[in-house]
Coordinates of C-alpha atoms in Angstrom, one line a residue:
M55 CA 4.2 -1.9 -30.2
K56 CA 5.3 -1.4 -26.4
L57 CA 2.7 -2.6 -23.9
Q58 CA 1.5 -0.5 -21.1
R59 CA 3.2 -2.3 -18.5
E60 CA 6.6 -1.7 -20.2
I61 CA 6.0 2.0 -20.6
L62 CA 4.2 2.4 -17.3
T63 CA 6.4 -0.3 -14.8
P64 CA 9.4 -0.8 -17.4
Q65 CA 11.4 -2.2 -14.3
M66 CA 9.0 -5.7 -14.4
V67 CA 10.9 -6.8 -17.6
Q68 CA 14.3 -7.1 -14.9
Y69 CA 11.7 -8.8 -12.8
D70 CA 11.0 -11.5 -15.6
D71 CA 14.3 -12.2 -15.7
F72 CA 14.9 -12.5 -11.8
S73 CA 11.9 -14.9 -11.3
S74 CA 12.5 -16.9 -15.0
R75 CA 11.6 -20.8 -13.8
G76 CA 14.4 -21.9 -15.9
E77 CA 16.3 -20.0 -13.3
T78 CA 14.7 -20.8 -10.5
Q79 CA 17.7 -21.6 -7.4
Y80 CA 16.3 -24.7 -5.8
L81 CA 17.2 -25.6 -2.5
P82 CA 16.2 -28.4 0.1
Y83 CA 13.4 -27.7 2.7
L84 CA 12.8 -24.9 0.7
M85 CA 12.1 -26.1 -2.6
Y86 CA 13.2 -22.9 -3.9
F87 CA 14.4 -19.2 -3.3
N88 CA 15.5 -15.9 -4.8
R89 CA 18.3 -16.0 -7.6
P90 CA 21.6 -15.9 -6.0
D91 CA 24.0 -12.8 -6.8
Y92 CA 21.4 -11.2 -9.4
R93 CA 22.2 -8.0 -10.3
S94 CA 20.8 -5.4 -12.3
E95 CA 19.2 -1.8 -12.0
A96 CA 15.9 -3.0 -10.4
I97 CA 16.9 -5.9 -7.9
N98 CA 19.9 -7.1 -6.4
T99 CA 20.8 -10.3 -4.0
D100 CA 24.0 -11.6 -2.1
R101 CA 25.3 -14.3 -2.3
L102 CA 22.5 -16.8 -0.8
G103 CA 19.6 -14.5 -2.8
F104 CA 18.8 -12.2 0.0
R105 CA 17.7 -9.1 -1.5
I106 CA 19.8 -6.1 0.0
S107 CA 18.6 -3.6 1.9
H108 CA 19.3 0.5 2.1
G109 CA 20.0 2.0 5.1
V110 CA 21.0 6.2 4.8
D111 CA 24.6 5.4 4.1
E112 CA 25.0 1.6 4.4
Q113 CA 23.5 -1.3 2.8
A114 CA 23.1 -4.9 4.3
S115 CA 21.5 -8.0 4.0
V116 CA 21.8 -11.6 5.5
G117 CA 23.7 -13.2 3.1
S118 CA 26.1 -10.4 3.2
T119 CA 27.5 -7.3 5.2
L120 CA 25.6 -7.2 8.6
P121 CA 25.3 -4.4 11.0
D122 CA 26.8 -5.2 14.9
G123 CA 23.8 -4.6 16.5
P124 CA 19.8 -5.3 16.4
V125 CA 18.1 -5.5 13.8
R126 CA 14.4 -5.7 12.2
L127 CA 13.0 -8.3 9.9
L128 CA 10.5 -7.6 7.4
V129 CA 9.0 -11.5 6.8
G130 CA 7.1 -12.5 3.5
G131 CA 6.8 -13.4 0.4
S132 CA 6.9 -11.0 -3.0
V133 CA 5.3 -8.3 -1.6
P134 CA 7.9 -7.6 1.3
L135 CA 11.0 -8.8 -1.3
G136 CA 10.1 -5.6 -2.8
Y137 CA 9.2 -7.5 -6.4
G138 CA 8.0 -4.6 -8.6
S139 CA 10.5 -1.5 -7.1
T140 CA 12.7 0.3 -9.2
S141 CA 15.7 -0.6 -7.1
D142 CA 16.8 -1.7 -3.6
A143 CA 16.3 1.5 -2.2
T144 CA 12.6 2.0 -2.5
T145 CA 11.6 -1.5 -1.1
M146 CA 9.3 -1.8 2.3
A147 CA 12.7 -2.7 4.4
S148 CA 14.8 0.2 3.2
R149 CA 12.1 2.9 3.5
L150 CA 11.6 1.8 6.8
W151 CA 15.5 1.9 7.1
T152 CA 15.6 5.2 5.9
K153 CA 13.2 7.2 6.5
H154 CA 9.7 5.5 8.9
A155 CA 11.5 3.6 11.3
S156 CA 15.3 4.4 11.0
S157 CA 16.4 3.4 14.8
R158 CA 17.5 0.0 13.7
P159 CA 18.7 -1.7 10.0
W160 CA 15.8 -3.4 8.3
L161 CA 16.5 -6.5 6.3
T162 CA 14.5 -8.1 3.8
Y163 CA 13.8 -11.4 4.5
A164 CA 11.5 -12.6 2.2
G165 CA 11.0 -15.0 -0.2
H166 CA 9.0 -14.7 -4.4
C167 CA 6.0 -16.7 -3.9
Y168 CA 7.0 -17.8 -0.4
N169 CA 3.5 -19.4 2.1
S170 CA 3.6 -19.1 6.1
T171 CA 5.2 -22.6 5.6
Q172 CA 8.3 -21.5 3.7
E173 CA 8.8 -17.7 5.4
L174 CA 8.8 -20.3 8.7
L175 CA 11.5 -22.4 7.5
L176 CA 13.6 -19.8 5.2
F177 CA 14.0 -17.9 9.3
L178 CA 14.8 -21.8 11.0
L179 CA 17.3 -21.7 8.1
Y180 CA 19.7 -18.7 8.2
R181 CA 19.1 -18.1 11.6
H182 CA 22.3 -18.7 12.9
L183 CA 23.6 -16.1 10.5
L184 CA 21.7 -12.8 11.9
P185 CA 22.7 -10.5 14.8
P186 CA 20.6 -9.8 17.5
V187 CA 16.5 -9.5 16.0
E188 CA 14.4 -7.2 17.2
E189 CA 11.4 -6.9 15.8
I190 CA 9.8 -9.6 13.3
V191 CA 7.3 -8.0 10.9
I192 CA 5.2 -10.8 8.9
L193 CA 3.8 -8.7 5.4
S194 CA 2.2 -11.9 4.4
G195 CA -1.6 -14.2 3.8
F196 CA -2.3 -13.7 0.1
N197 CA -0.2 -16.9 -1.3
T198 CA -1.5 -19.4 1.7
L199 CA -5.2 -18.3 1.3
V200 CA -4.4 -19.2 -2.8
M201 CA -2.4 -22.4 -2.5
S202 CA -5.7 -23.3 1.0
R203 CA -7.8 -23.8 -2.4
L204 CA -5.6 -26.5 -3.8
V205 CA -7.2 -29.7 -1.8
E206 CA -5.3 -32.0 -3.4
M207 CA -2.1 -30.5 -3.0
H208 CA -2.3 -31.3 0.6
R209 CA -0.1 -33.9 2.0
A210 CA 0.6 -35.0 5.7
D211 CA -1.7 -32.2 7.5
Q212 CA 0.7 -29.4 5.3
G213 CA -0.3 -27.0 2.9
P214 CA 0.2 -26.8 -0.8
F215 CA 3.2 -24.2 -2.3
Y216 CA 3.6 -22.7 -5.6
F217 CA 4.5 -24.9 -8.2
C218 CA 3.9 -28.3 -6.0
G219 CA 1.9 -30.0 -9.1
E220 CA 5.6 -30.1 -10.6
F221 CA 7.2 -31.4 -7.6
F222 CA 4.4 -34.4 -6.8
E223 CA 4.7 -35.2 -10.4
Q224 CA 8.6 -35.9 -10.4
M225 CA 8.6 -37.4 -6.9
E226 CA 6.4 -40.2 -8.2
E227 CA 8.7 -40.9 -11.8
V228 CA 11.0 -41.6 -8.7
R229 CA 9.2 -43.5 -7.0
A230 CA 8.4 -45.6 -10.1
R231 CA 12.2 -45.9 -10.7
H232 CA 12.5 -47.5 -7.2
R233 CA 9.7 -49.6 -7.3
K234 CA 10.1 -53.2 -6.7
T235 CA 9.4 -55.7 -9.3
S236 CA 6.3 -57.1 -8.7
R237 CA 6.0 -60.7 -6.9
G238 CA 4.5 -63.0 -9.6
F239 CA 4.8 -61.0 -12.8
G240 CA 8.9 -61.0 -12.7
R241 CA 9.2 -56.9 -13.7
R242 CA 8.5 -53.8 -12.6
A243 CA 5.0 -52.6 -11.9
K244 CA 3.6 -50.5 -14.5
P245 CA 4.0 -46.1 -12.9
A246 CA 1.0 -44.7 -11.4
V247 CA 0.6 -41.5 -12.9
P248 CA -1.2 -39.0 -11.1
S249 CA -4.3 -37.3 -12.7
W250 CA -5.0 -33.7 -10.9
P251 CA -8.3 -32.6 -11.1
S252 CA -8.8 -29.4 -12.4
P253 CA -9.1 -25.8 -9.9
D254 CA -13.2 -25.7 -10.8
E255 CA -14.0 -29.6 -9.5
V256 CA -11.9 -28.6 -6.3
R257 CA -12.1 -25.4 -5.3
P258 CA -13.2 -25.5 -2.1
E259 CA -15.8 -22.8 -0.4
L260 CA -14.3 -19.5 0.8
D261 CA -15.0 -20.0 4.0
D262 CA -13.3 -23.2 4.3
A263 CA -10.2 -22.1 2.3
I264 CA -9.7 -19.2 4.9
A265 CA -9.9 -21.9 7.5
S266 CA -8.0 -24.1 6.2
A267 CA -5.3 -20.6 5.6
V268 CA -5.6 -19.4 9.0
D269 CA -4.6 -22.6 10.5
L270 CA -1.9 -22.4 9.0
V271 CA -1.1 -19.6 9.7
G272 CA -1.7 -20.0 13.0
R273 CA 0.2 -22.8 13.8
H274 CA 3.0 -21.2 11.7
L275 CA 2.8 -18.0 14.4
A276 CA 3.2 -20.1 17.3
S277 CA 6.3 -21.4 15.9
W278 CA 7.6 -18.1 15.4
Q279 CA 6.9 -17.4 18.8
V280 CA 8.8 -20.4 20.2
L281 CA 12.1 -19.2 18.0
A282 CA 11.4 -15.3 18.3
A283 CA 10.9 -16.0 22.5
A284 CA 14.8 -16.8 22.3
T285 CA 15.8 -13.4 21.5
G286 CA 13.2 -11.4 23.1
A287 CA 11.7 -10.6 19.1
R288 CA 8.6 -9.1 19.1
V289 CA 6.3 -10.6 16.5
S290 CA 3.6 -9.2 14.5
F291 CA 1.7 -10.3 11.2
V292 CA -0.1 -7.3 9.2
L293 CA -2.4 -9.1 6.4
Q294 CA -0.6 -7.5 3.2
P295 CA -2.4 -4.9 1.3
M296 CA -4.1 -5.9 -2.3
A297 CA -5.0 -4.0 -5.3
T298 CA -8.4 -5.9 -5.0
W299 CA -8.5 -6.1 -1.2
L300 CA -8.0 -2.1 -1.1
R301 CA -10.6 -1.0 -3.5
A302 CA -12.9 -2.1 -6.2
E303 CA -11.8 -0.3 -8.5
P304 CA -8.3 0.5 -9.4
A305 CA -6.3 3.8 -9.9
P306 CA -6.4 4.9 -13.8
E307 CA -2.6 3.9 -14.1
E308 CA -3.6 0.0 -12.5
K309 CA -6.4 -0.4 -14.2
L310 CA -4.5 0.3 -18.1
I311 CA -1.9 -2.3 -16.4
F312 CA -4.9 -5.0 -14.7
D313 CA -6.6 -5.2 -18.3
E314 CA -3.1 -6.0 -20.4
L315 CA -2.4 -8.4 -18.2
D316 CA -5.8 -10.0 -18.5
R317 CA -5.2 -10.1 -22.1
I318 CA -2.0 -11.5 -22.0
S319 CA -1.9 -13.8 -19.4
K320 CA -1.4 -17.5 -20.9
L321 CA -3.2 -18.6 -17.7
G322 CA -5.9 -16.9 -17.7
T323 CA -8.2 -13.8 -16.2
W324 CA -7.2 -12.9 -12.5
E325 CA -10.8 -12.7 -12.0
A326 CA -10.9 -16.3 -13.4
L327 CA -8.0 -17.3 -10.8
Y328 CA -8.4 -15.3 -7.9
G329 CA -11.8 -14.1 -8.0
D330 CA -12.9 -16.2 -4.7
V331 CA -10.5 -14.6 -2.7
S332 CA -9.5 -11.5 -4.0
S333 CA -12.9 -9.2 -3.8
V334 CA -12.5 -6.6 -1.2
A335 CA -15.2 -8.5 1.0
A336 CA -13.6 -11.9 0.9
G337 CA -10.4 -9.9 2.3
Q338 CA -12.2 -8.8 5.2
R339 CA -13.9 -12.3 5.9
Y340 CA -10.0 -13.4 5.7
A341 CA -9.0 -10.7 8.2
D342 CA -11.9 -11.1 10.4
A343 CA -10.3 -14.8 11.0
L344 CA -7.1 -13.9 11.3
A345 CA -7.6 -11.4 13.7
P346 CA -8.9 -14.0 16.6
A347 CA -5.8 -16.6 15.7
C348 CA -3.1 -13.9 16.1
E349 CA -4.7 -13.2 19.4
R350 CA -4.5 -16.6 20.8
Q351 CA -0.5 -16.5 20.1
G352 CA 0.0 -13.5 21.1
V353 CA 0.8 -11.9 18.1
R354 CA -0.5 -8.3 16.8
F355 CA -1.8 -8.4 14.0
V356 CA -2.8 -5.5 11.9
N357 CA -5.4 -6.1 8.7
L358 CA -2.9 -3.1 6.6
N359 CA -5.9 -3.0 3.8
P360 CA -8.7 -0.7 5.3
V361 CA -5.3 1.2 7.0
L362 CA -3.7 2.0 3.1
R363 CA -7.5 2.7 1.6
A364 CA -7.7 5.6 4.5
A365 CA -4.3 7.1 3.8
V366 CA -5.0 7.1 -0.1
T367 CA -7.1 8.7 -2.7
D368 CA -9.1 6.7 -5.6
K369 CA -6.5 7.7 -7.8
S370 CA -3.5 6.9 -6.2
W371 CA -1.5 4.5 -8.5
L372 CA 0.2 2.2 -6.1
Y373 CA 0.7 -1.4 -7.9
V374 CA 2.5 -2.4 -10.7
D375 CA 0.0 -5.5 -10.7
R376 CA -2.7 -6.9 -8.4
A377 CA -0.3 -7.8 -5.7
H378 CA 2.9 -5.8 -6.0
L379 CA 3.4 -2.0 -5.0
T380 CA 4.7 0.9 -6.6
D381 CA 7.8 2.8 -5.6
E382 CA 4.5 5.3 -3.9
G383 CA 3.3 2.4 -2.9
N384 CA 6.0 0.7 -0.6
D385 CA 7.1 4.1 0.9
I386 CA 3.5 4.6 2.1
V387 CA 2.8 1.5 3.1
A388 CA 6.5 1.3 5.3
A389 CA 4.9 4.8 6.5
L390 CA 2.0 2.8 7.7
L391 CA 3.7 -0.1 9.1
A392 CA 5.9 2.3 11.6
D393 CA 3.0 4.2 12.4
Q394 CA 0.7 0.8 13.3
L395 CA 3.3 -1.0 15.2
G396 CA 4.3 1.8 16.8
L397 CA 8.0 1.4 15.4
S398 CA 10.6 4.7 15.6

């Protein structure tokens, strides 16, 4: 029997393949990035791993064909990447370019599972390839908040990233191999095996997690402003719309998919994994803390959750899972971004 997810969102099978951990592209500094030169009906990437955006009669990406004139960037994790859309032409960047803010080309500048640190580094590492940049719209927030709950993974005042437990474990093995022979024993010291506490043992209070995430986002936005000042680009931070930040009850199609995902998940239900940070009230508390942080950096801030809530009905099917949008969701969000940010 087919899963509801395969019936209602058949494109997600291709995204499962695209994001397969066994095929992950590991990169210096960034840790990982989208698979390069990936081809499918749902998603296609260039030689570097950037997703291809579509205009009315042209297409572009950071690692392939680029327009001569100024461009606009849609930055973030898997939501601006368009994870879940049925084609490259139905992503947010493509809908902005073809319909809602079409006076300049839009490039998808996003990485699957990225937090605010990786978003900034991605721009820094590939900025030299870009034509002049007019707008930088960062549509983000959830990944940084989720990672801020992993307090045991913080290292050197930097926030954790997805899959960082594997990284630290592997690096401990590397350290063990390079340790010098212990004096007095004449043999290599026994390697220390890290023991990571369970999330329930170390999970901070919501306000502490929010404060940590906001501190990281604020620091990174300060760097975005410094980098953008060289070209005069305008930086905006938009708190991404999440299904659980948007409304307490999902649309009928969403409920079928969400309940099924909870049943088949090997990691546990959404509530068990993210319930403390994913309620409507938690999203609003996060937005209330982000707004002054953005203001201090001179960055425009939009909490898209109440804006989207007012633009749709309880029956509007917007999500393929609790984070990623349908084609209709992408189109509505693109229109709201253009309106809220005054983009032509």
